[in-house]
Structures are given as C-alpha cells and as structure tokens.
Amino acid sequence: MNSRQNNTKISEFSLIKKYFAPFAGNGSFELRDDAAEIVPSKGMSLVITQDAIAEGIHFFADDEPRLIAKKALRVNLSDIAAKGATPKYISLALGLGRYWSETWVAEFAKGLCEDCTTYNIQLTGGDTFTTGAGYVISITAIGELPSGQYVSRLGAKPDDALYVTGQIGDGALGLLARQNKFDDLGNEDKSYLINRYLLPQPRTELSQAILKFATASMDISDGLVGDLEKLCNASNLSAIVEVKNIPFSEASRRIMESESNYLKTALTGGDDYEILFTVNPVDCDAFENAISSMPFPVKRIGTISSGQGVKVFDTEGQVIEFDKTSYDHSGESH
Ligand code: ADP
Ligand code: MG
C-alpha cells in the first residue's frame, strides 16, 4: 500500500483502540476515558515539557514512521534529561496528514511503543485529528525529580565550567547529508550522520549527575552557540568557548576538513539534542568522577564569566564571527 494514500476507512476510535491502547499506562483507563490520572511519587515534583515536529520542517514525508515517532518522543526526553528529571509519562497529539494511511499509523505506533518500553514511559492519552496538510506530532512529556531540585537555565555563576554531551553538529550535518549535499562523503560517514539526524539520543543517563552537580542546564536543539547565548542571557552572564575543546564526530571532522565553513554549520545548526550545562569549579573533579562510565562523551568546552555574550575561539585563538547563531522557526536570523 502506498503510505501516502488514505485508502482506509478505520475510525478514530478504532485507530486509538488498535494501535495506542495496547501500550497505554496505568491510570489511562485503556484510553477509554476523557483524561488520565497521574499520581506523583512521594517527595517528587513533576517536570513538564512539550515539543512538536512537523512534516517538511523537522522530518521528511518519506522518513520511516517508526523513526518519526521516536524522534517526536526523544526531543522531549532530551529536555527532561536536561532538567535533571526522569521521564515518566507522555501525551500524544497526532495530526494525521491529508493522505494519512493506517499503515503509517501502525508503524508510527510500533516505534513509539518500542521507545516507551526502552525509556520506561507510560502513554497517558492524547488527541487525534487531521491537519489538512502534512503529519504533525506534538508530544507532552512529564518527568519527575525530587521537589526543589529542578535545574533551570538561570543558575550559572561566573567561573562555572561549561560542559556538553555527545558530539556537536552531527544533527545539522546529518540533515545536509540526508539532502545529498556531500558528494564526496563516504557511505559509512553518510549513514552515521543521517542516523544522528533521524534518531536523536537523549542523554537520560546523565540526569542524576545533572541534578547533583549542574548549576544551570538546557538541551541544545537549535545550535550550540545560539543555545549557549540563551543560557547566558537567562543567567545574565557571558561565556568563552574554545573550538579545540568541542567534541565532533570523525564524520563531521572529515566534512569540516574538506570545507571549513561547515564548522559554523556544526556550531549553529539545529537537531543536536545534546545537553549544555555548567558546574561550579570546586565540583568539577567529583562530577567528572561521577560520569566516568557514561556511554557517551561529556566534555568541558569553556567557562562562564561576568558580562554578556558568547565568544567562540577557533583553533588559532581568533574569535569566530557568526552571521546567525541558531536555527529559528520564525525564519528570523539571530
Ligand atoms: P474526546 O474527544 O472525548 O475528548 P478522544 O476521542 O479525543 O476523546 O480520545 C479518547 C481517548 O483516547 C482519550 O483517553 C484520549 O486521551 C485518547 N487518545 C486520543 N488520541 C490519542 C493518541 N493519538 N494517542 C494516545 N491516546 C489518544
Ligand atoms: Mg472526552
């Protein structure tokens, strides 16, 4: 069946019952009620976040629905992890594209169910509607953390060390690879980067260390430099970053070596879903000990100072000038 054709007659009620109810969590009455009841654990606060992804903007019409579902979930899990919280519940608003098909929904639900199992998350409910255009998926995620310990963007202090997880720029370069922009890129690098773009890896394993050690934290979704500006503005401070300390993948390095302008793409492009956070310098040793067995890199890339703005130094010690520092969905340049 062509996945762009709506040649099914299944009702909304049956769609929910068949594909989403089987993995709905406790308190959701198998998705047969108006709402769901959540009982927070004792002494815990709930942390809530929402991110939407739209066909043609965040994913391509012919991307695998299983991966679209995982991306829609994982972009939210990245925010939850950045706050030092553990993900618990999601609610799903599923906007069916004009040419939606049952096959697409079945595959989408399969991907979402797989990730709900992987990350131990309960589906509590949602809404299903048609958009009249492409598919749109909005997920609201709820996590838990000990009351009073929420880690915001506002808490950085002068001299705090600045850290990032993972490798910066893979998402933005992966999008270009997905669009066949790199003629000379080897197949292995290409599939590595495309996979990084299609399937973010939320750094959920880091949330406990964030909770314990981070003074400020946020997830990087619109580009490292622009998101660091947001953290600095929220904390009313500035930051200095050195490119030589920023972690890049081998595949990204090869692209930047062939065309140095892609460094700026890597530093300002979207879709990283890594965590950017600050740690008081007296806690850095204890923090680095605590995270020594993380399954991904965590690197110190710079320092917070008084004043305003973000300065990025290249490997020759020169300040890099950016025309724009982040991806903005309003279409405005920053
Ligand atoms: P109503 O319109 O009466 O509010 P709905 O028909 O929208 O109810 O939803 C019925 C049930 O199905 C609710 O429990 C709702 O949370 C759930 N639901 C609807 N759409 C989805 C979805 N895409 N994913 C998960 N649960 C859903
Ligand atoms: Mg109702």
Short mmCIF file of N, CA, C and O in Angstrom, two decimals, residues 163 209 213 283-294:
data_model
loop_
_atom_site.label_atom_id
_atom_site.label_comp_id
_atom_site.label_asym_id
_atom_site.label_seq_id
_atom_site.Cartn_x
_atom_site.Cartn_y
_atom_site.Cartn_z
N TYR A 163 30.03 22.51 30.10
CA TYR A 163 30.18 21.16 29.53
C TYR A 163 29.14 20.91 28.44
O TYR A 163 28.05 21.49 28.48
N ALA A 209 23.41 13.02 37.45
CA ALA A 209 24.60 13.86 37.65
C ALA A 209 24.26 15.34 37.44
O ALA A 209 24.77 16.21 38.14
N PHE A 213 25.04 18.02 40.24
CA PHE A 213 26.18 18.91 40.05
C PHE A 213 25.91 20.17 39.23
O PHE A 213 26.68 21.13 39.32
N ASP A 283 33.37 21.64 42.12
CA ASP A 283 32.71 20.33 41.98
C ASP A 283 33.16 19.53 40.75
O ASP A 283 32.71 18.40 40.54
N CYS A 284 34.04 20.15 39.92
CA CYS A 284 34.35 19.52 38.63
C CYS A 284 34.98 18.13 38.78
O CYS A 284 34.62 17.21 38.05
N ASP A 285 35.91 17.96 39.72
CA ASP A 285 36.55 16.66 39.88
C ASP A 285 35.53 15.59 40.28
O ASP A 285 35.50 14.50 39.69
N ALA A 286 34.71 15.93 41.26
CA ALA A 286 33.70 14.98 41.72
C ALA A 286 32.72 14.67 40.59
O ALA A 286 32.34 13.50 40.37
N PHE A 287 32.34 15.70 39.83
CA PHE A 287 31.43 15.50 38.70
C PHE A 287 32.07 14.56 37.67
O PHE A 287 31.45 13.59 37.22
N GLU A 288 33.32 14.83 37.31
CA GLU A 288 33.96 14.02 36.27
C GLU A 288 34.14 12.57 36.73
O GLU A 288 34.03 11.64 35.93
N ASN A 289 34.38 12.39 38.00
CA ASN A 289 34.42 11.02 38.55
C ASN A 289 33.07 10.34 38.41
O ASN A 289 32.98 9.18 38.01
N ALA A 290 32.02 11.09 38.75
CA ALA A 290 30.67 10.52 38.75
C ALA A 290 30.22 10.10 37.36
O ALA A 290 29.41 9.18 37.21
N ILE A 291 30.76 10.76 36.33
CA ILE A 291 30.27 10.45 34.97
C ILE A 291 31.29 9.65 34.16
O ILE A 291 31.16 9.52 32.95
N SER A 292 32.29 9.09 34.83
CA SER A 292 33.38 8.44 34.07
C SER A 292 32.90 7.25 33.26
O SER A 292 33.54 6.87 32.28
N SER A 293 31.77 6.66 33.63
CA SER A 293 31.33 5.49 32.85
C SER A 293 30.11 5.79 31.97
O SER A 293 29.41 4.86 31.54
N MET A 294 29.87 7.05 31.64
CA MET A 294 28.76 7.38 30.72
C MET A 294 29.03 6.75 29.35
O MET A 294 30.17 6.75 28.88
#
